[in-house]
């Protein structure tokens, strides 16, 4: 909840403006879809006319050209339909945010009207000197919030009139809440209601939400609330949790009552939530809290610190020497709590606190599911549901016996993290990608397969088309892992033996045959990058037949364009000056020299495994790939791919 009425109004204005922009975008996309439908219909008529034959069986027109035009029109229609779907998604999210903000204002106003009435009653007591000014200011701000509520409702096409309270007077004005009733209005296609109905104005453990500030808020809490505290988990019937998207909380009053109560209960009773999960069980309360966490996403690339025992990484790895842990992926069981990273000092403090246990420096990419309350004074922590993590490095600080882990969070909150056997993994892949796993995969090590899939999903998050093309997963003795665009193949000689695959990654990196810091996850990245190449071919309107696309795939046509352009750009920098193309490619890995397709895939693996320390050519290949994909989808002109921005 916003901490002042002014912020309530600002948020309402911002949401109304976002809604206008989203609606305009939807209308624009609808027009493009209608236009594309017309072009497809016209192209079909042209193809039908061209396909008509004379008495000798010869076509009346150029059938191949007509088919190409139809294919191009269908591609344009598909692109416009995707754009419309995305625009509608944005509009729906904005509408949901409006919905939530109106409900927050209604709850807030119930509480404030109650506070207002109590302040007016204080005119006969110790605060009589100040109460007139206080009540007048509160009434004015309350009316401003009412205006914001009504404006939000009207922006959703719902007739609403603000229910103002009288400003000034002798305190006998009726201030009972008459507005609202919003919980009964269907604004999302289904009836939504906030917990508590007409009685939701009762105070929560956060106490009176008042803009008065200072000691008065505390005094009013003590006078009118006592030490009463709502139970977070009394009810076992839970409503659907709306998606909050990328959210940054800076004040406790921004939290909904539901989120506040459950988070507070978790902080005080963490075992109540984690013990069932670590026994592979659950409760309705645990699942509701997980839903609350997973309805949020980290708003930006973030770094956190966690002090814990080696049990964090699981019994499978905790007994291994620390030098054997680098490059491993582990599944955290339960809800992971983390603190805010504040530079080297926070690491030193965590190492000191660990006293022989371990500290984890956890890097979390933007968009990862999780609840960040590190800037909220009462909590000062973040929470992630069953995160799947990759160990980048392990060191021991001088003078301590505490291992310090640098960890990258691959995913959190999704069902891949909860897939602990073949059946659950199969269900996840089927529901997420309509992808079928061959029964032979059941014999593989499920965590090792998940590590590779975690890499694949990192690519899919950036290039969703790759996920749409995946159809099956099989085992094969060819290579370590492979991707044909539609099929992922796992070699059982490696994926059935985690230690062998880990040893292979270390050895191949040491010899320079694979990228530095290669891992099971970077192998998944490499193979999914081949899927990116296939997605680029599919997006290029120049290829009008499947045969042309297959030829482009076999000839590495798109990968060659990307690598050639990236090399030329890097050669125009101080780093690349006088370096040959072979030298630049070899700097990534020896395997990158195989062909341009492998160069592109190794570049993606390098960027994933080494981040800012990846080779300049790898970074430029990834940049050019993004530009080319946008070009083929109508976003950026072809000439832009030749403009270097390499440092």
Coordinates of C-alpha atoms in Angstrom, one line a residue:
X1 CA 0.0 0.0 0.0
X2 CA 1.3 3.4 -0.9
X3 CA 2.6 5.3 2.2
X4 CA 0.8 8.5 1.4
X5 CA -2.4 9.7 -0.3
X6 CA -0.2 11.6 -2.7
X7 CA 1.5 8.4 -3.8
X8 CA -1.9 6.7 -4.2
X9 CA -2.9 9.4 -6.7
X10 CA 0.3 9.2 -8.6
X11 CA 0.0 5.5 -8.9
X12 CA -3.6 5.8 -10.1
X13 CA -2.6 8.4 -12.7
X14 CA 0.3 6.2 -13.9
X15 CA -2.0 3.2 -14.2
X16 CA -4.6 5.2 -16.1
X17 CA -2.0 6.4 -18.6
X18 CA -0.6 2.9 -19.0
X19 CA -4.1 1.6 -19.6
X20 CA -4.6 4.2 -22.4
X21 CA -1.3 3.2 -24.0
X22 CA -2.0 -0.5 -23.7
X23 CA -5.5 -0.1 -25.2
X24 CA -4.2 2.0 -28.1
X25 CA -1.6 -0.7 -28.8
X26 CA -4.3 -3.4 -28.8
X27 CA -6.4 -1.4 -31.3
X28 CA -3.3 -0.9 -33.5
X29 CA -2.5 -4.6 -33.4
X30 CA -6.1 -5.5 -34.2
X31 CA -6.0 -3.3 -37.2
X32 CA -2.8 -5.0 -38.4
X33 CA -4.3 -8.5 -37.9
X34 CA -7.3 -7.5 -39.9
X35 CA -5.1 -6.1 -42.7
X36 CA -3.0 -9.3 -42.6
X37 CA -6.1 -11.5 -42.8
X38 CA -7.1 -9.6 -45.9
X39 CA -3.7 -10.1 -47.5
X40 CA -3.8 -13.8 -46.7
X41 CA -7.3 -14.1 -48.3
X42 CA -6.1 -12.2 -51.4
X43 CA -3.0 -14.4 -51.6
X44 CA -5.2 -17.6 -51.4
X45 CA -7.4 -16.3 -54.2
X46 CA -4.3 -15.6 -56.3
X47 CA -2.9 -19.1 -55.6
X48 CA -6.3 -20.6 -56.5
X49 CA -6.4 -18.6 -59.8
X50 CA -2.8 -19.5 -60.6
X51 CA -3.4 -23.2 -59.9
X52 CA -6.2 -23.5 -62.5
X53 CA -5.1 -25.5 -65.5
X54 CA -5.8 -25.4 -69.2
X55 CA -6.9 -28.3 -71.3
X56 CA -3.3 -29.6 -71.4
X57 CA -2.9 -29.4 -67.6
X58 CA -0.7 -26.4 -67.5
X59 CA -1.2 -23.9 -64.6
X60 CA -2.8 -20.6 -65.6
X61 CA -0.2 -18.6 -63.6
X62 CA 3.0 -18.8 -61.6
X63 CA 2.1 -21.2 -58.9
X64 CA 5.4 -21.1 -57.1
X65 CA 5.3 -17.3 -56.9
X66 CA 1.7 -17.4 -55.6
X67 CA 2.7 -19.9 -52.9
X68 CA 5.6 -17.7 -51.9
X69 CA 3.3 -14.7 -51.6
X70 CA 0.8 -16.8 -49.5
X71 CA 3.6 -18.0 -47.2
X72 CA 4.8 -14.5 -46.7
X73 CA 1.3 -13.3 -46.0
X74 CA 0.7 -16.1 -43.5
X75 CA 4.0 -15.3 -41.8
X76 CA 2.9 -11.6 -41.5
X77 CA -0.4 -12.7 -40.1
X78 CA 1.3 -15.0 -37.5
X79 CA 3.6 -12.1 -36.5
X80 CA 0.7 -9.7 -36.2
X81 CA -1.3 -12.2 -34.2
X82 CA 1.6 -12.7 -31.8
X83 CA 1.9 -9.0 -31.4
X84 CA -1.8 -8.7 -30.7
X85 CA -1.6 -11.5 -28.1
X86 CA 1.3 -9.7 -26.4
X87 CA -0.5 -6.4 -26.5
X88 CA -3.6 -8.0 -24.9
X89 CA -1.4 -9.6 -22.2
X90 CA 0.0 -6.1 -21.4
X91 CA -3.5 -4.6 -21.3
X92 CA -4.8 -7.4 -19.1
X93 CA -1.9 -6.9 -16.7
X94 CA -2.5 -3.2 -16.5
X95 CA -6.2 -3.9 -15.9
X96 CA -5.3 -6.3 -13.1
X97 CA -3.0 -3.7 -11.5
X98 CA -5.8 -1.2 -11.7
X99 CA -8.1 -3.8 -10.1
X100 CA -5.6 -4.4 -7.2
X101 CA -5.0 -0.7 -6.7
X102 CA -8.7 0.1 -6.4
X103 CA -9.1 -2.7 -3.9
X104 CA -6.1 -1.3 -1.9
X105 CA -7.6 2.1 -1.9
X106 CA -11.0 0.8 -0.7
X107 CA -9.3 -1.1 2.2
X108 CA -7.2 1.9 3.0
X109 CA -10.2 4.2 3.0
X110 CA -12.1 2.0 5.3
X111 CA -9.3 2.1 7.8
X112 CA -8.7 5.9 7.4
X113 CA -12.4 6.7 7.9
X114 CA -12.3 4.7 11.1
X115 CA -9.2 6.6 12.1
X116 CA -10.8 9.9 11.2
X117 CA -13.8 9.1 13.4
X118 CA -11.6 8.2 16.3
X119 CA -9.6 11.4 15.9
X120 CA -12.8 13.4 16.0
X121 CA -13.8 11.7 19.2
X122 CA -10.4 12.7 20.7
X123 CA -11.6 16.4 20.7
X124 CA -12.8 15.8 24.2
X125 CA -9.5 14.3 25.4
X126 CA -5.8 15.0 25.6
X127 CA -5.4 15.6 21.8
X128 CA -8.2 18.2 21.6
X129 CA -5.9 21.1 20.6
X130 CA -4.5 19.3 17.6
X131 CA -7.5 17.1 16.5
X132 CA -9.3 19.8 14.4
X133 CA -6.3 20.4 12.1
X134 CA -5.5 16.7 12.0
X135 CA -9.0 15.7 11.0
X136 CA -9.3 18.4 8.4
X137 CA -6.0 17.3 6.7
X138 CA -7.0 13.6 6.9
X139 CA -10.4 14.3 5.4
X140 CA -8.9 16.3 2.5
X141 CA -6.4 13.5 1.7
X142 CA -9.1 10.8 2.1
X143 CA -11.2 12.7 -0.6
X144 CA -8.2 12.8 -2.9
X145 CA -7.9 9.0 -2.6
X146 CA -11.6 8.7 -3.3
X147 CA -11.1 10.7 -6.5
X148 CA -8.3 8.4 -7.5
X149 CA -10.5 5.3 -6.9
X150 CA -13.3 6.7 -9.0
X151 CA -11.0 7.7 -11.8
X152 CA -9.5 4.2 -11.9
X153 CA -12.9 2.6 -12.1
X154 CA -14.1 5.0 -14.9
X155 CA -10.9 4.1 -16.8
X156 CA -12.1 0.5 -16.8
X157 CA -15.5 1.5 -18.1
X158 CA -17.2 1.2 -14.7
X159 CA -19.4 4.1 -13.6
X160 CA -18.3 5.4 -10.2
X161 CA -18.8 8.5 -8.1
X162 CA -16.4 9.4 -5.3
X163 CA -17.8 9.2 -1.8
X164 CA -16.4 12.3 -0.1
X165 CA -16.4 13.1 3.6
X166 CA -17.1 16.6 4.9
X167 CA -14.0 18.7 5.6
X168 CA -14.0 20.6 8.9
X169 CA -17.2 20.8 11.0
X170 CA -17.9 19.7 14.6
X171 CA -17.0 16.1 14.0
X172 CA -20.6 14.8 13.9
X173 CA -20.5 14.3 10.1
X174 CA -21.3 10.7 9.1
X175 CA -18.0 9.2 7.9
X176 CA -19.1 5.7 7.4
X177 CA -17.8 4.1 4.3
X178 CA -20.4 4.0 1.5
X179 CA -18.1 3.8 -1.5
X180 CA -16.5 0.7 -2.8
X181 CA -18.3 -2.5 -3.3
X182 CA -15.6 -3.1 -5.9
X183 CA -15.1 -6.7 -4.7
X184 CA -18.4 -7.6 -6.3
X185 CA -17.6 -6.1 -9.7
X186 CA -16.3 -8.5 -12.4
X187 CA -13.4 -6.6 -14.1
X188 CA -11.3 -9.6 -15.3
X189 CA -13.9 -11.9 -16.7
X190 CA -14.5 -13.5 -13.4
X191 CA -15.7 -12.3 -10.0
X192 CA -12.9 -11.1 -7.8
X193 CA -13.1 -10.2 -4.2
X194 CA -10.6 -9.4 -1.5
X195 CA -10.5 -11.3 1.7
X196 CA -12.8 -9.9 4.4
X197 CA -15.7 -8.5 2.3
X198 CA -17.4 -5.5 4.0
X199 CA -15.5 -6.3 7.2
X200 CA -12.1 -5.8 5.6
X201 CA -11.6 -2.5 7.3
X202 CA -10.5 -4.3 10.5
X203 CA -6.9 -3.5 11.4
X204 CA -4.2 -5.9 10.5
X205 CA -0.9 -6.6 12.2
X206 CA 0.5 -3.5 10.4
X207 CA -1.8 -1.4 12.5
X208 CA -3.4 1.9 11.4
X209 CA -2.2 2.9 8.0
X210 CA -2.1 6.7 8.5
X211 CA -0.2 9.5 6.8
X212 CA 0.1 11.3 10.0
X213 CA 3.6 9.9 10.7
X214 CA 5.7 10.4 13.8
X215 CA 4.6 9.3 17.2
X216 CA 0.9 9.9 16.7
X217 CA 0.6 6.8 14.5
X218 CA 2.1 4.7 17.3
X219 CA -0.1 6.3 19.9
X220 CA -3.2 5.6 17.9
X221 CA -2.1 2.0 17.3
X222 CA -1.7 1.6 21.1
X223 CA -5.0 3.3 22.0
X224 CA -7.3 1.7 19.4
X225 CA -5.5 -1.6 18.5
X226 CA -3.8 -2.9 21.6
X227 CA -1.6 -5.8 20.8
X228 CA -4.2 -7.6 18.7
X229 CA -2.8 -9.5 15.7
X230 CA -4.5 -11.2 12.8
X231 CA -3.5 -14.8 12.2
X232 CA -2.0 -15.3 8.8
X233 CA -3.1 -18.8 8.2
X234 CA -6.5 -19.3 9.9
X235 CA -8.4 -19.9 6.7
X236 CA -7.7 -22.9 4.4
X237 CA -9.7 -21.5 1.4
X238 CA -7.5 -19.3 -0.7
X239 CA -8.3 -17.1 -3.6
X240 CA -6.2 -17.0 -6.8
X241 CA -3.1 -14.9 -6.4
X242 CA -2.8 -12.3 -9.2
X243 CA 0.5 -11.9 -11.0
X244 CA 2.4 -8.9 -9.7
X245 CA 5.2 -9.0 -12.3
X246 CA 8.4 -7.2 -11.7
X247 CA 7.8 -5.4 -8.4
X248 CA 10.1 -3.4 -6.1
X249 CA 8.9 -2.8 -2.6
X250 CA 10.4 -0.1 -0.5
X251 CA 7.8 0.3 2.3
X252 CA 5.9 -2.2 4.4
X253 CA 2.6 -0.3 3.6
X254 CA 3.0 -1.2 0.0
X255 CA 2.3 -4.9 0.8
X256 CA -1.2 -6.3 0.7
X257 CA -2.5 -7.6 3.9
X258 CA -2.4 -11.2 2.6
X259 CA 1.3 -10.8 1.6
X260 CA 2.3 -9.1 4.8
X261 CA 0.6 -11.6 7.1
X262 CA 2.1 -14.6 5.4
X263 CA 5.5 -13.1 5.1
X264 CA 5.5 -12.2 8.7
X265 CA 4.4 -15.6 9.7
X266 CA 7.2 -17.2 7.6
X267 CA 9.8 -15.0 9.2
X268 CA 8.7 -16.0 12.6
X269 CA 8.0 -19.7 11.8
X270 CA 10.2 -20.6 8.8
X271 CA 10.2 -24.3 9.8
X272 CA 6.4 -24.5 9.5
X273 CA 6.9 -23.8 5.8
X274 CA 10.2 -25.5 5.0
X275 CA 9.9 -28.8 6.9
X276 CA 7.0 -30.1 4.8
X277 CA 8.7 -29.1 1.6
X278 CA 11.9 -30.9 2.6
X279 CA 9.9 -34.0 3.3
X280 CA 8.4 -33.7 -0.2
X281 CA 5.0 -32.8 1.3
X282 CA 3.0 -29.6 1.6
X283 CA 0.0 -27.9 3.2
X284 CA -2.6 -25.4 1.9
X285 CA -0.8 -22.6 3.7
X286 CA 2.6 -23.5 2.3
X287 CA 1.2 -23.6 -1.2
X288 CA -0.6 -20.3 -0.8
X289 CA 2.7 -18.6 0.4
X290 CA 4.5 -20.2 -2.5
X291 CA 1.9 -18.7 -4.9
X292 CA 2.4 -15.3 -3.2
X293 CA 6.2 -15.5 -3.7
X294 CA 5.9 -16.7 -7.3
X295 CA 3.5 -14.0 -8.3
X296 CA 6.4 -11.6 -8.1
X297 CA 9.5 -11.2 -10.2
X298 CA 12.9 -9.7 -9.4
X299 CA 12.8 -6.2 -11.0
X300 CA 16.5 -6.1 -12.1
X301 CA 19.6 -8.1 -12.1
X302 CA 20.4 -8.5 -8.4
X303 CA 23.0 -10.0 -6.0
X304 CA 22.1 -11.4 -2.6
X305 CA 24.0 -12.9 0.3
X306 CA 23.0 -16.0 2.3
X307 CA 24.7 -17.5 5.3
X308 CA 23.9 -21.2 5.6
X309 CA 25.4 -24.7 6.1
X310 CA 26.5 -26.9 3.2
X311 CA 23.2 -28.7 3.5
X312 CA 22.0 -25.9 1.1
X313 CA 23.5 -27.7 -1.8
X314 CA 22.1 -31.1 -0.9
X315 CA 23.6 -34.3 0.4
X316 CA 24.6 -35.4 -3.1
X317 CA 27.3 -32.6 -3.2
X318 CA 27.9 -31.5 0.4
X319 CA 30.5 -34.2 1.1
X320 CA 32.5 -33.5 -2.0
X321 CA 35.8 -31.4 -1.9
X322 CA 35.0 -27.8 -2.6
X323 CA 37.2 -27.9 -5.8
X324 CA 34.7 -30.5 -7.1
X325 CA 31.7 -28.3 -6.7
X326 CA 32.4 -25.7 -9.3
X327 CA 30.1 -26.1 -12.3
X328 CA 27.6 -28.2 -10.4
X329 CA 23.9 -27.4 -10.3
X330 CA 21.9 -28.0 -7.2
X331 CA 18.2 -27.9 -6.2
X332 CA 17.5 -26.0 -3.1
X333 CA 14.7 -27.6 -1.1
X334 CA 12.2 -25.2 0.4
X335 CA 12.0 -21.4 0.5
X336 CA 15.4 -19.7 0.3
X337 CA 15.8 -16.5 2.3
X338 CA 18.5 -14.1 1.3
X339 CA 19.8 -10.7 2.4
X340 CA 20.7 -7.7 0.4
X341 CA 24.3 -7.7 -1.1
X342 CA 26.0 -4.5 -0.2
X343 CA 29.5 -4.9 -1.6
X344 CA 32.6 -6.5 -0.2
X345 CA 31.7 -5.5 3.3
X346 CA 28.5 -7.6 3.3
X347 CA 30.6 -10.6 2.1
X348 CA 33.1 -10.1 4.9
X349 CA 30.3 -9.8 7.5
X350 CA 28.6 -13.0 6.1
X351 CA 31.9 -14.9 6.2
X352 CA 32.5 -13.8 9.8
X353 CA 29.0 -14.8 10.8
X354 CA 29.2 -18.2 9.1
X355 CA 31.8 -19.5 11.6
X356 CA 32.8 -22.6 9.6
X357 CA 29.5 -23.0 7.6
X358 CA 29.3 -21.2 4.3
X359 CA 28.3 -18.0 2.6
X360 CA 26.5 -17.8 -0.7
X361 CA 26.8 -14.8 -3.0
X362 CA 23.7 -15.4 -5.2
X363 CA 23.3 -13.7 -8.6
X364 CA 19.7 -13.5 -9.7
X365 CA 18.8 -12.3 -13.2
X366 CA 16.0 -9.9 -13.9
X367 CA 12.6 -11.5 -14.3
X368 CA 13.3 -14.5 -12.0
X369 CA 10.3 -15.4 -9.9
X370 CA 10.8 -14.3 -6.3
X371 CA 9.8 -11.8 -3.6
X372 CA 12.4 -9.0 -2.9
X373 CA 11.7 -7.3 0.4
X374 CA 15.4 -6.3 1.1
X375 CA 14.4 -2.6 1.0
X376 CA 11.5 -3.1 3.4
X377 CA 12.7 -2.2 7.0
X378 CA 10.8 -4.9 8.9
X379 CA 11.8 -7.8 6.7
X380 CA 15.0 -6.9 4.9
X381 CA 15.2 -10.1 3.0
X382 CA 14.2 -11.8 -0.3
X383 CA 12.5 -15.1 -0.7
X384 CA 12.7 -17.7 -3.5
X385 CA 10.7 -20.9 -3.9
X386 CA 12.9 -24.0 -4.5
X387 CA 15.5 -22.2 -6.7
X388 CA 17.7 -24.2 -9.1
X389 CA 21.3 -22.9 -8.8
X390 CA 24.6 -23.2 -10.6
X391 CA 27.9 -22.9 -8.7
X392 CA 30.3 -20.6 -10.5
X393 CA 33.1 -20.6 -8.0
X394 CA 34.1 -21.7 -4.5
X395 CA 36.9 -20.2 -2.4
X396 CA 38.0 -20.1 1.2
X397 CA 38.6 -16.7 2.7
X398 CA 42.0 -16.2 4.3
X399 CA 41.8 -16.7 8.1
X400 CA 38.5 -18.5 8.0
X401 CA 37.3 -22.0 7.4
X402 CA 34.2 -20.8 5.6
X403 CA 33.7 -21.6 1.9
X404 CA 32.4 -18.7 -0.1
X405 CA 30.2 -19.7 -3.0
X406 CA 29.4 -17.6 -6.0
X407 CA 26.1 -18.9 -7.3
X408 CA 23.9 -18.1 -10.2
X409 CA 20.1 -18.8 -9.8
X410 CA 18.9 -20.5 -13.0
X411 CA 15.2 -20.5 -12.1
X412 CA 12.9 -20.4 -9.1
X413 CA 9.2 -21.1 -8.5
X414 CA 8.5 -23.0 -11.7
X415 CA 7.6 -26.7 -11.9
X416 CA 11.0 -27.7 -13.3
X417 CA 12.4 -27.1 -9.8
X418 CA 9.8 -29.5 -8.4
X419 CA 10.5 -32.2 -10.9
X420 CA 12.4 -34.8 -8.8
X421 CA 11.8 -37.8 -11.0
X422 CA 11.1 -38.8 -14.6
X423 CA 7.3 -38.7 -14.4
X424 CA 7.2 -35.2 -12.9
X425 CA 9.8 -34.0 -15.5
X426 CA 7.8 -35.5 -18.3
X427 CA 4.6 -33.7 -17.1
X428 CA 6.5 -30.4 -16.8
X429 CA 7.9 -30.6 -20.3
X430 CA 4.6 -31.6 -21.8
X431 CA 2.7 -28.8 -20.0
X432 CA 5.3 -26.2 -20.7
X433 CA 6.3 -27.1 -24.3
X434 CA 4.1 -29.9 -25.4
X435 CA 7.3 -31.9 -25.6
X436 CA 7.4 -35.7 -25.2
X437 CA 10.3 -37.3 -23.4
X438 CA 11.3 -40.8 -24.5
X439 CA 11.1 -43.5 -21.8
X440 CA 14.9 -44.1 -22.2
X441 CA 15.5 -40.7 -20.4
X442 CA 14.1 -42.3 -17.2
X443 CA 17.4 -44.1 -16.8
X444 CA 19.4 -40.9 -16.8
X445 CA 20.3 -38.8 -13.7
X446 CA 17.3 -36.4 -13.4
X447 CA 19.3 -33.6 -11.8
X448 CA 21.9 -33.7 -14.6
X449 CA 19.1 -33.6 -17.2
X450 CA 17.5 -30.7 -15.3
X451 CA 20.8 -28.8 -15.3
X452 CA 21.0 -29.0 -19.1
X453 CA 17.3 -28.1 -19.5
X454 CA 17.9 -25.2 -17.1
X455 CA 20.4 -23.9 -19.7
X456 CA 17.9 -24.5 -22.5
X457 CA 15.2 -22.5 -20.6
X458 CA 17.6 -19.6 -20.1
X459 CA 17.7 -19.3 -23.9
X460 CA 13.9 -19.8 -24.2
X461 CA 13.3 -16.9 -21.8
X462 CA 15.2 -14.7 -24.2
X463 CA 14.0 -16.3 -27.4
X464 CA 10.5 -17.8 -26.8
X465 CA 10.3 -19.2 -30.4
X466 CA 12.9 -21.8 -29.4
X467 CA 10.5 -23.3 -26.9
X468 CA 7.7 -23.4 -29.5
X469 CA 9.9 -25.6 -31.8
X470 CA 10.8 -28.2 -29.2
X471 CA 8.8 -31.4 -29.7
X472 CA 10.7 -34.4 -28.3
X473 CA 13.5 -35.5 -26.0
X474 CA 15.5 -38.7 -26.7
X475 CA 18.7 -40.4 -25.9
X476 CA 21.5 -41.0 -28.4
X477 CA 25.2 -42.0 -28.3
X478 CA 26.0 -39.1 -30.6
X479 CA 28.0 -36.4 -29.0
X480 CA 27.2 -35.3 -25.4
X481 CA 24.0 -33.5 -26.2
X482 CA 22.4 -32.2 -29.4
X483 CA 19.6 -30.1 -30.7
X484 CA 18.1 -30.3 -34.2
X485 CA 15.7 -27.5 -33.5
X486 CA 12.8 -29.7 -32.6
X487 CA 14.5 -32.6 -30.7
X488 CA 16.8 -32.6 -27.7
X489 CA 19.1 -35.6 -27.5
X490 CA 21.0 -36.7 -24.3
X491 CA 23.9 -39.1 -24.4
X492 CA 23.3 -41.7 -21.6
X493 CA 27.1 -42.3 -21.3
X494 CA 27.3 -38.7 -19.8
X495 CA 23.8 -37.9 -18.5
X496 CA 23.6 -41.2 -16.7
X497 CA 26.8 -40.4 -14.7
X498 CA 27.0 -36.9 -13.3
X499 CA 30.7 -37.2 -12.2
X500 CA 31.8 -38.2 -15.7
X501 CA 30.0 -35.3 -17.4
X502 CA 31.3 -32.9 -14.8
X503 CA 34.9 -34.2 -15.3
X504 CA 34.5 -33.9 -19.1
X505 CA 33.4 -30.3 -18.8
X506 CA 36.4 -29.4 -16.6
X507 CA 38.8 -31.3 -18.9
X508 CA 37.4 -29.8 -22.1
X509 CA 37.6 -26.3 -20.6
X510 CA 41.1 -26.8 -19.4
X511 CA 42.3 -27.9 -22.8
X512 CA 40.5 -25.0 -24.5
X513 CA 38.3 -27.3 -26.6
X514 CA 35.1 -26.0 -25.0
X515 CA 34.5 -22.5 -23.5
X516 CA 36.0 -21.6 -20.2
X517 CA 33.9 -22.7 -17.2
X518 CA 31.9 -25.1 -19.3
X519 CA 29.2 -27.0 -17.4
X520 CA 26.1 -29.1 -17.9
X521 CA 24.0 -25.9 -18.1
X522 CA 26.3 -24.2 -20.6
X523 CA 26.0 -27.4 -22.7
X524 CA 22.2 -26.8 -22.6
X525 CA 22.9 -23.2 -23.7
X526 CA 25.1 -24.3 -26.6
X527 CA 22.5 -26.7 -27.9
X528 CA 19.6 -24.3 -27.4
X529 CA 21.6 -21.7 -29.4
X530 CA 21.3 -24.0 -32.4
X531 CA 17.6 -23.7 -31.8
X532 CA 18.0 -19.9 -32.0
X533 CA 19.7 -20.3 -35.4
X534 CA 16.7 -22.4 -36.5
X535 CA 14.3 -19.8 -35.2
X536 CA 16.1 -17.1 -37.2
X537 CA 15.8 -19.2 -40.3
X538 CA 12.1 -19.6 -39.6
X539 CA 11.7 -15.8 -39.1
X540 CA 13.5 -14.9 -42.3
X541 CA 10.7 -14.2 -44.9
X542 CA 13.2 -14.8 -47.7
X543 CA 12.8 -18.5 -47.1
X544 CA 9.4 -19.4 -48.5
X545 CA 9.6 -23.2 -48.6
X546 CA 10.7 -25.8 -46.1
X547 CA 13.3 -27.0 -48.5
X548 CA 14.8 -23.5 -48.5
X549 CA 14.9 -23.4 -44.8
X550 CA 16.6 -26.8 -44.5
X551 CA 19.2 -25.7 -47.1
X552 CA 19.9 -22.6 -45.0
X553 CA 20.2 -24.8 -41.9
X554 CA 22.6 -27.2 -43.6
X555 CA 24.7 -24.4 -45.1
X556 CA 24.8 -22.4 -41.8
X557 CA 23.6 -19.4 -43.9
X558 CA 22.3 -17.3 -41.0
X559 CA 25.1 -18.3 -38.6
X560 CA 27.6 -17.4 -41.3
X561 CA 26.1 -13.9 -41.7
X562 CA 26.2 -13.4 -37.9
X563 CA 29.7 -14.6 -37.4
X564 CA 31.1 -12.7 -40.4
X565 CA 29.5 -9.4 -39.3
X566 CA 30.6 -9.9 -35.7
X567 CA 34.2 -10.6 -36.7
X568 CA 34.3 -7.5 -38.9
X569 CA 33.0 -5.4 -36.1
X570 CA 35.5 -6.7 -33.5
X571 CA 38.4 -6.3 -36.0
X572 CA 37.5 -2.6 -36.1
X573 CA 38.3 -2.3 -32.3
X574 CA 41.6 -2.0 -30.5
X575 CA 41.2 -5.5 -29.2
X576 CA 40.6 -7.1 -32.6
X577 CA 42.9 -4.9 -34.7
X578 CA 45.2 -7.1 -36.8
X579 CA 43.6 -10.3 -35.5
X580 CA 42.5 -12.8 -38.1
X581 CA 39.0 -14.2 -38.1
X582 CA 40.5 -17.6 -37.1
X583 CA 42.2 -16.1 -34.2
X584 CA 39.1 -14.4 -33.0
X585 CA 37.0 -17.6 -33.3
X586 CA 39.7 -19.7 -31.6
X587 CA 39.7 -17.3 -28.7
X588 CA 36.2 -18.6 -27.8
X589 CA 37.1 -22.3 -28.1
X590 CA 38.7 -24.9 -30.4
X591 CA 35.3 -26.4 -31.0
X592 CA 34.1 -23.0 -32.3
X593 CA 36.3 -23.5 -35.3
X594 CA 34.2 -26.5 -36.5
X595 CA 31.8 -24.3 -38.5
X596 CA 29.9 -21.0 -38.2
X597 CA 26.9 -22.8 -36.5
X598 CA 29.2 -24.1 -33.8
X599 CA 30.9 -20.7 -33.5
X600 CA 27.5 -19.1 -32.8
X601 CA 26.5 -21.8 -30.3
X602 CA 29.9 -21.6 -28.4
X603 CA 29.6 -17.8 -28.3
X604 CA 26.2 -18.2 -26.5
X605 CA 27.7 -20.7 -24.1
X606 CA 30.7 -18.4 -23.4
X607 CA 28.4 -15.4 -22.6
X608 CA 26.4 -17.6 -20.3
X609 CA 29.3 -19.2 -18.5
X610 CA 31.5 -16.2 -18.2
X611 CA 29.3 -13.1 -18.3
X612 CA 31.2 -9.9 -18.6
X613 CA 34.4 -11.9 -18.9
X614 CA 33.2 -13.6 -22.1
X615 CA 35.3 -13.1 -25.2
X616 CA 34.6 -9.9 -27.2
X617 CA 33.6 -11.9 -30.3
X618 CA 31.1 -13.9 -28.2
X619 CA 29.4 -10.8 -26.9
X620 CA 29.3 -9.3 -30.4
X621 CA 27.8 -12.5 -31.9
X622 CA 25.0 -12.5 -29.4
X623 CA 24.4 -8.8 -30.0
X624 CA 24.2 -9.3 -33.8
X625 CA 21.9 -12.3 -33.3
X626 CA 19.4 -10.1 -31.4
X627 CA 19.5 -7.4 -34.1
X628 CA 19.1 -9.9 -36.9
X629 CA 16.1 -11.6 -35.2
X630 CA 14.5 -8.2 -34.7
X631 CA 15.2 -7.3 -38.3
X632 CA 13.4 -10.4 -39.6
X633 CA 10.5 -9.8 -37.3
X634 CA 10.2 -6.2 -38.6
X635 CA 11.9 -4.4 -35.8
X636 CA 15.2 -3.0 -37.1
X637 CA 16.7 -2.3 -40.5
X638 CA 19.3 -4.6 -42.0
X639 CA 21.9 -1.9 -42.2
X640 CA 22.1 -1.7 -38.4
X641 CA 23.8 -5.1 -38.0
X642 CA 26.9 -3.6 -39.5
X643 CA 27.2 -0.8 -36.9
X644 CA 29.6 -1.9 -34.3
X645 CA 29.2 -1.1 -30.6
X646 CA 32.0 -3.3 -29.4
X647 CA 34.0 -1.7 -26.5

